[in-house]
PDB file of C-alpha atoms and ligand atoms in Angstrom:
ATOM      1  CA  MET W   1      34.827   9.371  -1.150  1.00 81.00           C
ATOM      2  CA  ILE W   2      34.750  10.368   2.481  1.00 91.00           C
ATOM      3  CA  ASP W   3      37.899  10.463   4.580  1.00 93.00           C
ATOM      4  CA  SER W   4      36.733  11.526   8.018  1.00 97.00           C
ATOM      5  CA  CYS W   5      33.607  11.352  10.142  1.00 98.00           C
ATOM      6  CA  ARG W   6      31.359  14.421   9.812  1.00 97.00           C
ATOM      7  CA  LEU W   7      30.584  14.345  13.523  1.00 97.00           C
ATOM      8  CA  CYS W   8      33.857  13.580  15.339  1.00 98.00           C
ATOM      9  CA  ASN W   9      36.449  13.963  12.545  1.00 97.00           C
ATOM     10  CA  SER W  10      37.827  10.503  13.163  1.00 98.00           C
ATOM     11  CA  LYS W  11      39.591   8.883  10.212  1.00 98.00           C
ATOM     12  CA  ARG W  12      38.591   5.441  11.448  1.00 98.00           C
ATOM     13  CA  LEU W  13      35.762   4.732   9.014  1.00 97.00           C
ATOM     14  CA  LYS W  14      34.570   1.344   7.941  1.00 96.00           C
ATOM     15  CA  ILE W  15      32.302   0.677   4.995  1.00 95.00           C
ATOM     16  CA  LEU W  16      28.895  -0.419   6.275  1.00 93.00           C
ATOM     17  CA  GLU W  17      27.125  -0.980   2.983  1.00 91.00           C
ATOM     18  CA  ARG W  18      26.938   0.017  -0.654  1.00 92.00           C
ATOM     19  CA  VAL W  19      23.474   0.496  -2.112  1.00 91.00           C
ATOM     20  CA  GLY W  20      21.823   1.645  -5.329  1.00 91.00           C
ATOM     21  CA  PHE W  21      21.341   0.336  -8.858  1.00 91.00           C
ATOM     22  CA  GLU W  22      25.091   0.197  -9.451  1.00 91.00           C
ATOM     23  CA  LYS W  23      26.066   0.070  -5.775  1.00 90.00           C
ATOM     24  CA  GLN W  24      27.346   3.590  -6.254  1.00 94.00           C
ATOM     25  CA  PHE W  25      26.169   4.917  -2.869  1.00 96.00           C
ATOM     26  CA  ALA W  26      28.301   4.148   0.172  1.00 96.00           C
ATOM     27  CA  TYR W  27      27.687   4.331   3.915  1.00 96.00           C
ATOM     28  CA  TYR W  28      30.606   4.468   6.346  1.00 97.00           C
ATOM     29  CA  ARG W  29      30.407   3.691  10.033  1.00 97.00           C
ATOM     30  CA  CYS W  30      32.688   5.772  12.236  1.00 98.00           C
ATOM     31  CA  LEU W  31      34.452   3.394  14.590  1.00 98.00           C
ATOM     32  CA  ASP W  32      34.758   6.120  17.231  1.00 98.00           C
ATOM     33  CA  CYS W  33      31.429   7.968  17.573  1.00 98.00           C
ATOM     34  CA  LYS W  34      29.497   5.250  15.623  1.00 97.00           C
ATOM     35  CA  LEU W  35      27.765   7.689  13.273  1.00 98.00           C
ATOM     36  CA  VAL W  36      26.912   6.196   9.901  1.00 97.00           C
ATOM     37  CA  ASN W  37      28.044   8.778   7.336  1.00 98.00           C
ATOM     38  CA  TYR W  38      26.484   8.562   3.905  1.00 97.00           C
ATOM     39  CA  ASP W  39      28.951   9.748   1.250  1.00 97.00           C
ATOM     40  CA  ILE W  40      26.909  12.671  -0.086  1.00 95.00           C
ATOM     41  CA  THR W  41      29.347  13.348  -2.936  1.00 95.00           C
ATOM     42  CA  ALA W  42      27.517  10.578  -4.820  1.00 94.00           C
ATOM     43  CA  GLY W  43      24.283  12.613  -4.669  1.00 93.00           C
ATOM     44  CA  ILE W  44      21.462  13.231  -2.231  1.00 92.00           C
ATOM     45  CA  ASN W  45      17.729  13.191  -2.788  1.00 90.00           C
ATOM     46  CA  GLN W  46      16.205  16.308  -1.262  1.00 82.00           C
ATOM     47  CA  GLU W  47      12.834  15.973  -2.901  1.00 78.00           C
ATOM     48  CA  LYS W  48       9.982  17.030  -0.694  1.00 70.00           C
ATOM     49  CA  TYR W  49       7.473  14.454   0.366  1.00 67.00           C
ATOM     50  CA  ALA W  50       4.054  14.361  -1.236  1.00 69.00           C
ATOM     51  CA  GLU W  51       1.858  17.073   0.170  1.00 81.00           C
ATOM     52  CA  VAL W  52      -1.181  15.460   1.715  1.00 89.00           C
ATOM     53  CA  PHE W  53      -3.168  17.072   4.479  1.00 94.00           C
ATOM     54  CA  ILE W  54      -4.729  14.584   6.889  1.00 95.00           C
ATOM     55  CA  ASP W  55      -7.436  16.130   9.060  1.00 96.00           C
ATOM     56  CA  PRO W  56      -5.720  16.696  12.457  1.00 96.00           C
ATOM     57  CA  PHE W  57      -9.050  16.155  14.254  1.00 96.00           C
ATOM     58  CA  LEU W  58      -9.329  12.503  13.177  1.00 95.00           C
ATOM     59  CA  ASP W  59      -8.387  10.719  16.407  1.00 94.00           C
ATOM     60  CA  ASN W  60      -7.906   7.295  14.879  1.00 93.00           C
ATOM     61  CA  HIS W  61      -5.990   8.058  11.720  1.00 94.00           C
ATOM     62  CA  PRO W  62      -2.571   6.286  11.845  1.00 91.00           C
ATOM     63  CA  ILE W  63      -0.677   9.552  11.139  1.00 92.00           C
ATOM     64  CA  ASN W  64      -2.489  11.233  14.041  1.00 95.00           C
ATOM     65  CA  LEU W  65      -2.082   8.258  16.374  1.00 94.00           C
ATOM     66  CA  ASN W  66       1.632   8.315  15.755  1.00 93.00           C
ATOM     67  CA  GLN W  67       1.864  12.017  16.554  1.00 96.00           C
ATOM     68  CA  ALA W  68      -0.304  11.511  19.639  1.00 96.00           C
ATOM     69  CA  ALA W  69       2.193   8.851  20.804  1.00 95.00           C
ATOM     70  CA  SER W  70       5.017  11.360  20.320  1.00 96.00           C
ATOM     71  CA  TYR W  71       3.114  14.028  22.216  1.00 98.00           C
ATOM     72  CA  ASN W  72       2.287  11.613  25.074  1.00 96.00           C
ATOM     73  CA  TYR W  73       5.959  10.754  25.257  1.00 96.00           C
ATOM     74  CA  ILE W  74       6.776  14.447  25.714  1.00 98.00           C
ATOM     75  CA  ARG W  75       4.156  14.790  28.450  1.00 97.00           C
ATOM     76  CA  LYS W  76       5.516  11.740  30.223  1.00 96.00           C
ATOM     77  CA  HIS W  77       9.044  13.150  30.408  1.00 96.00           C
ATOM     78  CA  VAL W  78       8.492  16.897  30.563  1.00 97.00           C
ATOM     79  CA  LYS W  79       6.526  17.899  33.602  1.00 90.00           C
ATOM     80  CA  SER W  80       6.720  21.666  33.529  1.00 91.00           C
ATOM     81  CA  ALA W  81       6.426  23.550  30.259  1.00 96.00           C
ATOM     82  CA  THR W  82       4.298  26.394  29.017  1.00 97.00           C
ATOM     83  CA  SER W  83       5.225  26.501  25.344  1.00 97.00           C
ATOM     84  CA  LEU W  84       5.968  24.203  22.413  1.00 97.00           C
ATOM     85  CA  PHE W  85       7.463  24.925  19.015  1.00 97.00           C
ATOM     86  CA  GLU W  86       7.456  22.399  16.190  1.00 97.00           C
ATOM     87  CA  ILE W  87       9.738  22.396  13.168  1.00 96.00           C
ATOM     88  CA  GLY W  88       8.065  20.563  10.286  1.00 94.00           C
ATOM     89  CA  PHE W  89       4.639  20.172  11.902  1.00 96.00           C
ATOM     90  CA  GLY W  90       2.953  18.320   9.000  1.00 94.00           C
ATOM     91  CA  ASN W  91      -0.804  18.392   9.605  1.00 96.00           C
ATOM     92  CA  GLY W  92      -0.367  20.094  13.000  1.00 97.00           C
ATOM     93  CA  ARG W  93      -1.696  17.268  15.179  1.00 98.00           C
ATOM     94  CA  ILE W  94       0.984  17.768  17.863  1.00 98.00           C
ATOM     95  CA  LEU W  95       0.450  21.542  17.911  1.00 98.00           C
ATOM     96  CA  HIS W  96      -3.276  20.909  18.246  1.00 98.00           C
ATOM     97  CA  LEU W  97      -2.827  18.517  21.213  1.00 98.00           C
ATOM     98  CA  ALA W  98      -0.383  20.865  22.966  1.00 98.00           C
ATOM     99  CA  SER W  99      -2.665  23.831  22.413  1.00 98.00           C
ATOM    100  CA  LYS W 100      -5.600  21.882  23.879  1.00 97.00           C
ATOM    101  CA  ASP W 101      -3.435  21.293  26.974  1.00 97.00           C
ATOM    102  CA  GLY W 102      -3.010  25.038  27.367  1.00 97.00           C
ATOM    103  CA  LEU W 103       0.505  25.395  25.966  1.00 97.00           C
ATOM    104  CA  GLN W 104       1.470  28.339  23.819  1.00 96.00           C
ATOM    105  CA  VAL W 105       2.320  26.825  20.445  1.00 97.00           C
ATOM    106  CA  ALA W 106       3.790  27.814  17.086  1.00 96.00           C
ATOM    107  CA  GLY W 107       5.500  26.094  14.226  1.00 96.00           C
ATOM    108  CA  LEU W 108       7.393  26.250  10.981  1.00 94.00           C
ATOM    109  CA  GLU W 109       6.896  24.191   7.840  1.00 94.00           C
ATOM    110  CA  LEU W 110       8.581  24.234   4.447  1.00 91.00           C
ATOM    111  CA  SER W 111       5.344  23.475   2.630  1.00 92.00           C
ATOM    112  CA  SER W 112       3.092  26.486   2.163  1.00 93.00           C
ATOM    113  CA  PHE W 113       0.218  24.108   1.384  1.00 95.00           C
ATOM    114  CA  LEU W 114       0.511  22.566   4.868  1.00 95.00           C
ATOM    115  CA  VAL W 115       0.938  25.983   6.499  1.00 96.00           C
ATOM    116  CA  GLU W 116      -2.246  27.276   4.884  1.00 96.00           C
ATOM    117  CA  SER W 117      -4.142  24.068   5.713  1.00 96.00           C
ATOM    118  CA  VAL W 118      -3.137  24.205   9.396  1.00 97.00           C
ATOM    119  CA  LYS W 119      -3.915  27.918   9.640  1.00 97.00           C
ATOM    120  CA  GLU W 120      -7.363  27.349   8.216  1.00 97.00           C
ATOM    121  CA  LYS W 121      -8.206  24.202  10.139  1.00 97.00           C
ATOM    122  CA  LEU W 122      -6.549  24.794  13.512  1.00 97.00           C
ATOM    123  CA  LYS W 123      -6.233  28.594  13.636  1.00 97.00           C
ATOM    124  CA  LEU W 124      -2.758  28.293  15.111  1.00 96.00           C
ATOM    125  CA  PRO W 125       0.218  30.647  14.605  1.00 95.00           C
ATOM    126  CA  VAL W 126       2.286  28.814  12.017  1.00 95.00           C
ATOM    127  CA  MET W 127       4.502  30.091   9.251  1.00 94.00           C
ATOM    128  CA  GLN W 128       6.185  28.946   6.083  1.00 94.00           C
ATOM    129  CA  ALA W 129       9.944  29.078   6.586  1.00 92.00           C
ATOM    130  CA  ASP W 130      13.157  27.111   6.569  1.00 91.00           C
ATOM    131  CA  PHE W 131      14.211  26.872  10.204  1.00 88.00           C
ATOM    132  CA  MET W 132      17.888  26.938   9.231  1.00 87.00           C
ATOM    133  CA  GLU W 133      17.454  30.243   7.418  1.00 86.00           C
ATOM    134  CA  ASN W 134      14.807  32.082   9.373  1.00 72.00           C
ATOM    135  CA  THR W 135      16.418  34.488  11.811  1.00 69.00           C
ATOM    136  CA  THR W 136      13.365  36.242  13.181  1.00 73.00           C
ATOM    137  CA  LEU W 137      12.638  33.519  15.726  1.00 72.00           C
ATOM    138  CA  GLU W 138      15.561  34.178  17.993  1.00 66.00           C
ATOM    139  CA  ASN W 139      13.648  36.581  20.231  1.00 79.00           C
ATOM    140  CA  ILE W 140      11.241  33.922  21.402  1.00 88.00           C
ATOM    141  CA  LYS W 141      12.465  31.078  23.595  1.00 94.00           C
ATOM    142  CA  TRP W 142      10.485  27.892  23.861  1.00 97.00           C
ATOM    143  CA  ASP W 143      10.224  25.281  26.637  1.00 98.00           C
ATOM    144  CA  ILE W 144       9.846  22.417  24.156  1.00 98.00           C
ATOM    145  CA  VAL W 145      11.025  22.116  20.554  1.00 98.00           C
ATOM    146  CA  VAL W 146       9.860  19.204  18.390  1.00 98.00           C
ATOM    147  CA  LEU W 147      11.883  17.939  15.430  1.00 98.00           C
ATOM    148  CA  ARG W 148      10.685  14.675  13.907  1.00 96.00           C
ATOM    149  CA  HIS W 149      12.539  12.927  11.090  1.00 93.00           C
ATOM    150  CA  VAL W 150      14.445  16.009   9.974  1.00 93.00           C
ATOM    151  CA  LEU W 151      17.880  15.740  11.633  1.00 96.00           C
ATOM    152  CA  GLU W 152      19.065  12.869   9.423  1.00 96.00           C
ATOM    153  CA  HIS W 153      18.514  14.957   6.277  1.00 94.00           C
ATOM    154  CA  PHE W 154      21.226  17.509   7.171  1.00 94.00           C
ATOM    155  CA  PRO W 155      24.934  16.804   6.557  1.00 95.00           C
ATOM    156  CA  ASP W 156      25.983  18.910   9.551  1.00 96.00           C
ATOM    157  CA  SER W 157      23.896  17.758  12.497  1.00 97.00           C
ATOM    158  CA  GLU W 158      25.780  20.035  14.899  1.00 97.00           C
ATOM    159  CA  ILE W 159      24.455  23.122  13.107  1.00 96.00           C
ATOM    160  CA  VAL W 160      20.917  21.765  13.454  1.00 96.00           C
ATOM    161  CA  MET W 161      21.323  21.099  17.177  1.00 97.00           C
ATOM    162  CA  ASN W 162      22.881  24.532  17.741  1.00 96.00           C
ATOM    163  CA  ARG W 163      19.862  26.037  16.045  1.00 94.00           C
ATOM    164  CA  ILE W 164      17.523  24.122  18.346  1.00 95.00           C
ATOM    165  CA  ARG W 165      19.528  25.235  21.359  1.00 95.00           C
ATOM    166  CA  ASP W 166      19.050  28.857  20.265  1.00 92.00           C
ATOM    167  CA  LEU W 167      15.292  28.370  20.158  1.00 94.00           C
ATOM    168  CA  LEU W 168      15.069  26.879  23.658  1.00 96.00           C
ATOM    169  CA  SER W 169      14.655  28.513  27.022  1.00 96.00           C
ATOM    170  CA  PRO W 170      17.318  27.697  29.659  1.00 96.00           C
ATOM    171  CA  ARG W 171      17.003  24.005  30.592  1.00 96.00           C
ATOM    172  CA  GLY W 172      14.443  23.636  27.785  1.00 98.00           C
ATOM    173  CA  TYR W 173      13.580  20.279  26.239  1.00 98.00           C
ATOM    174  CA  ALA W 174      13.406  18.868  22.745  1.00 98.00           C
ATOM    175  CA  LEU W 175      11.798  15.809  21.264  1.00 98.00           C
ATOM    176  CA  ILE W 176      13.980  14.520  18.444  1.00 98.00           C
ATOM    177  CA  GLU W 177      12.938  11.600  16.252  1.00 97.00           C
ATOM    178  CA  VAL W 178      15.275   9.804  13.879  1.00 97.00           C
ATOM    179  CA  PRO W 179      15.536   6.357  12.278  1.00 95.00           C
ATOM    180  CA  ASN W 180      17.554   3.804  14.242  1.00 94.00           C
ATOM    181  CA  ILE W 181      20.309   2.392  12.023  1.00 92.00           C
ATOM    182  CA  ASP W 182      20.923  -0.381  14.555  1.00 90.00           C
ATOM    183  CA  SER W 183      17.360  -1.672  14.652  1.00 83.00           C
ATOM    184  CA  TRP W 184      16.928  -5.428  14.491  1.00 80.00           C
ATOM    185  CA  GLU W 185      15.107  -5.181  11.192  1.00 79.00           C
ATOM    186  CA  LEU W 186      17.785  -3.091   9.481  1.00 80.00           C
ATOM    187  CA  LYS W 187      20.600  -5.240  10.909  1.00 80.00           C
ATOM    188  CA  TYR W 188      18.838  -8.385   9.731  1.00 78.00           C
ATOM    189  CA  LYS W 189      18.260  -6.971   6.248  1.00 82.00           C
ATOM    190  CA  ARG W 190      21.905  -5.852   5.988  1.00 80.00           C
ATOM    191  CA  PHE W 191      22.960  -9.352   7.018  1.00 77.00           C
ATOM    192  CA  LEU W 192      20.791 -10.923   4.314  1.00 79.00           C
ATOM    193  CA  ARG W 193      22.143  -8.560   1.680  1.00 78.00           C
ATOM    194  CA  ARG W 194      25.763  -9.010   2.766  1.00 78.00           C
ATOM    195  CA  TYR W 195      25.544 -12.758   2.331  1.00 75.00           C
ATOM    196  CA  HIS W 196      23.496 -12.445  -0.858  1.00 77.00           C
ATOM    197  CA  ILE W 197      20.570 -14.280   0.687  1.00 76.00           C
ATOM    198  CA  TYR W 198      18.359 -11.439  -0.345  1.00 72.00           C
ATOM    199  CA  LYS W 199      19.100  -8.851  -2.989  1.00 75.00           C
ATOM    200  CA  LYS W 200      17.318  -5.537  -2.766  1.00 76.00           C
ATOM    201  CA  LYS W 201      16.266  -4.202  -6.152  1.00 80.00           C
ATOM    202  CA  TYR W 202      16.961  -0.511  -6.589  1.00 84.00           C
ATOM    203  CA  SER W 203      15.404   1.513  -9.358  1.00 88.00           C
ATOM    204  CA  LYS W 204      17.811   3.278 -11.731  1.00 90.00           C
ATOM    205  CA  ASN W 205      16.934   6.674 -10.304  1.00 90.00           C
ATOM    206  CA  PHE W 206      17.162   5.759  -6.609  1.00 91.00           C
ATOM    207  CA  VAL W 207      19.249   8.241  -4.598  1.00 92.00           C
ATOM    208  CA  PRO W 208      19.519   8.106  -0.769  1.00 93.00           C
ATOM    209  CA  GLY W 209      17.808  10.876   1.189  1.00 92.00           C
ATOM    210  CA  HIS W 210      19.567  10.705   4.570  1.00 94.00           C
ATOM    211  CA  CYS W 211      23.019  12.189   5.147  1.00 96.00           C
ATOM    212  CA  ASN W 212      23.568  10.653   8.569  1.00 97.00           C
ATOM    213  CA  GLU W 213      22.157   7.578  10.261  1.00 97.00           C
ATOM    214  CA  PHE W 214      22.122   7.470  14.040  1.00 97.00           C
ATOM    215  CA  CYS W 215      22.283   4.840  16.739  1.00 96.00           C
ATOM    216  CA  LYS W 216      22.123   5.515  20.475  1.00 96.00           C
ATOM    217  CA  ASP W 217      25.920   5.968  20.754  1.00 97.00           C
ATOM    218  CA  SER W 218      26.286   8.508  17.950  1.00 98.00           C
ATOM    219  CA  PHE W 219      23.124  10.332  19.003  1.00 98.00           C
ATOM    220  CA  SER W 220      24.382  10.612  22.597  1.00 98.00           C
ATOM    221  CA  TYR W 221      27.730  11.834  21.295  1.00 98.00           C
ATOM    222  CA  LEU W 222      26.039  14.559  19.213  1.00 98.00           C
ATOM    223  CA  MET W 223      23.906  15.660  22.169  1.00 98.00           C
ATOM    224  CA  LYS W 224      26.867  15.908  24.517  1.00 97.00           C
ATOM    225  CA  LYS W 225      28.884  17.821  21.937  1.00 97.00           C
ATOM    226  CA  THR W 226      26.119  20.381  21.406  1.00 97.00           C
ATOM    227  CA  GLY W 227      25.246  20.970  25.064  1.00 97.00           C
ATOM    228  CA  PHE W 228      22.329  18.619  25.609  1.00 98.00           C
ATOM    229  CA  LYS W 229      21.647  15.815  28.020  1.00 97.00           C
ATOM    230  CA  LEU W 230      19.887  12.718  26.695  1.00 97.00           C
ATOM    231  CA  LEU W 231      17.029  12.040  29.125  1.00 97.00           C
ATOM    232  CA  SER W 232      15.241   9.206  27.396  1.00 96.00           C
ATOM    233  CA  TRP W 233      15.492   7.052  24.292  1.00 95.00           C
ATOM    234  CA  GLN W 234      12.615   4.918  23.097  1.00 92.00           C
ATOM    235  CA  THR W 235      12.390   2.958  19.870  1.00 90.00           C
ATOM    236  CA  TYR W 236       9.079   2.402  18.153  1.00 84.00           C
ATOM    237  CA  SER W 237       7.399   0.981  15.106  1.00 79.00           C
ATOM    238  CA  HIS W 238       4.243   1.841  13.208  1.00 77.00           C
ATOM    239  CA  LYS W 239       3.303  -1.836  13.469  1.00 77.00           C
ATOM    240  CA  PRO W 240       1.329  -2.171  16.725  1.00 76.00           C
ATOM    241  CA  ALA W 241       2.253  -5.845  17.232  1.00 74.00           C
ATOM    242  CA  VAL W 242       5.981  -5.174  17.537  1.00 75.00           C
ATOM    243  CA  ASP W 243       5.727  -1.668  18.934  1.00 76.00           C
ATOM    244  CA  LEU W 244       5.211  -2.962  22.484  1.00 76.00           C
ATOM    245  CA  ILE W 245       8.348  -5.104  22.258  1.00 76.00           C
ATOM    246  CA  TYR W 246      10.414  -2.198  20.898  1.00 74.00           C
ATOM    247  CA  LYS W 247       9.397  -0.044  23.839  1.00 75.00           C
ATOM    248  CA  VAL W 248      10.971  -2.608  26.173  1.00 75.00           C
ATOM    249  CA  ILE W 249      13.893  -3.763  24.026  1.00 78.00           C
ATOM    250  CA  PRO W 250      15.299  -0.730  22.161  1.00 78.00           C
ATOM    251  CA  VAL W 251      15.763  -2.311  18.737  1.00 74.00           C
ATOM    252  CA  GLY W 252      12.905  -0.708  16.778  1.00 82.00           C
ATOM    253  CA  ASN W 253      13.280   1.114  13.467  1.00 87.00           C
ATOM    254  CA  LYS W 254      12.522   4.584  14.758  1.00 92.00           C
ATOM    255  CA  VAL W 255      13.527   6.496  17.846  1.00 95.00           C
ATOM    256  CA  ARG W 256      11.966   9.117  20.066  1.00 96.00           C
ATOM    257  CA  ALA W 257      14.428  10.916  22.297  1.00 97.00           C
ATOM    258  CA  ILE W 258      13.899  13.594  24.906  1.00 98.00           C
ATOM    259  CA  ILE W 259      16.868  15.838  25.467  1.00 98.00           C
ATOM    260  CA  GLN W 260      17.472  18.778  27.765  1.00 98.00           C
ATOM    261  CA  LYS W 261      19.550  21.864  27.161  1.00 97.00           C
ATOM    262  CA  GLU W 262      22.455  22.019  29.578  1.00 95.00           C
ATOM    263  CA  ARG W 263      24.317  25.149  28.556  1.00 76.00           C
TER     264      ARG W 263
HETATM  265 ZN1   ZN L 301      32.680   9.805  14.294  1.00 58.92          ZN
END
């Protein structure tokens, strides 16, 4: 059971949905800041994703195309920067593109397999570490920090944003990517489930993996609270046909946001 919002402490919570094999997992929408709080007391899946290393030089691989789109988005909104730091760099495609553009780059990854693969393939300064625990980074300040699909996995998103602020130079930028809980597709699917038009089948061992689900309102609230200004918000999809629409109408499943440190 959850009695107040993890982000704004409001008691005004409304059940959004119950999911799972026995509907034992509950999501609550905060009526004030709009954050969707998953009740983590029911359990959280923190399993790491499968470790696969996609060659970062393959220009047309979907994983690389997606990272290239993220990197282009940074370049579109950040005009002057000399360095980029990525938390959870995967196969290192973004670090590779930034390095090719002449930026000083570095990154952290939890997976030592990915760290070793990127070191060998790209010869870039990367290390295996948990960015929430590693304290040796504080001396270096970066112009751009990249954090893709990580924020939603932490119960306390303020701690994560404070950590990113510490890593940034004054007026530095960050690219943050999260799922969009208010995407058309997710809203539509929730509607179908609510009215029992469609019943999602959950396996017996399904456990949710995200602690918080963001929309533009709750994300903006978090940024303001932690000393950032939201400069741009773009939704996207991995499906090319709808991706163009989502860039114009912000209802896609995933979000790219550029923020700037204000204090
Ligand atoms: Zn709230």
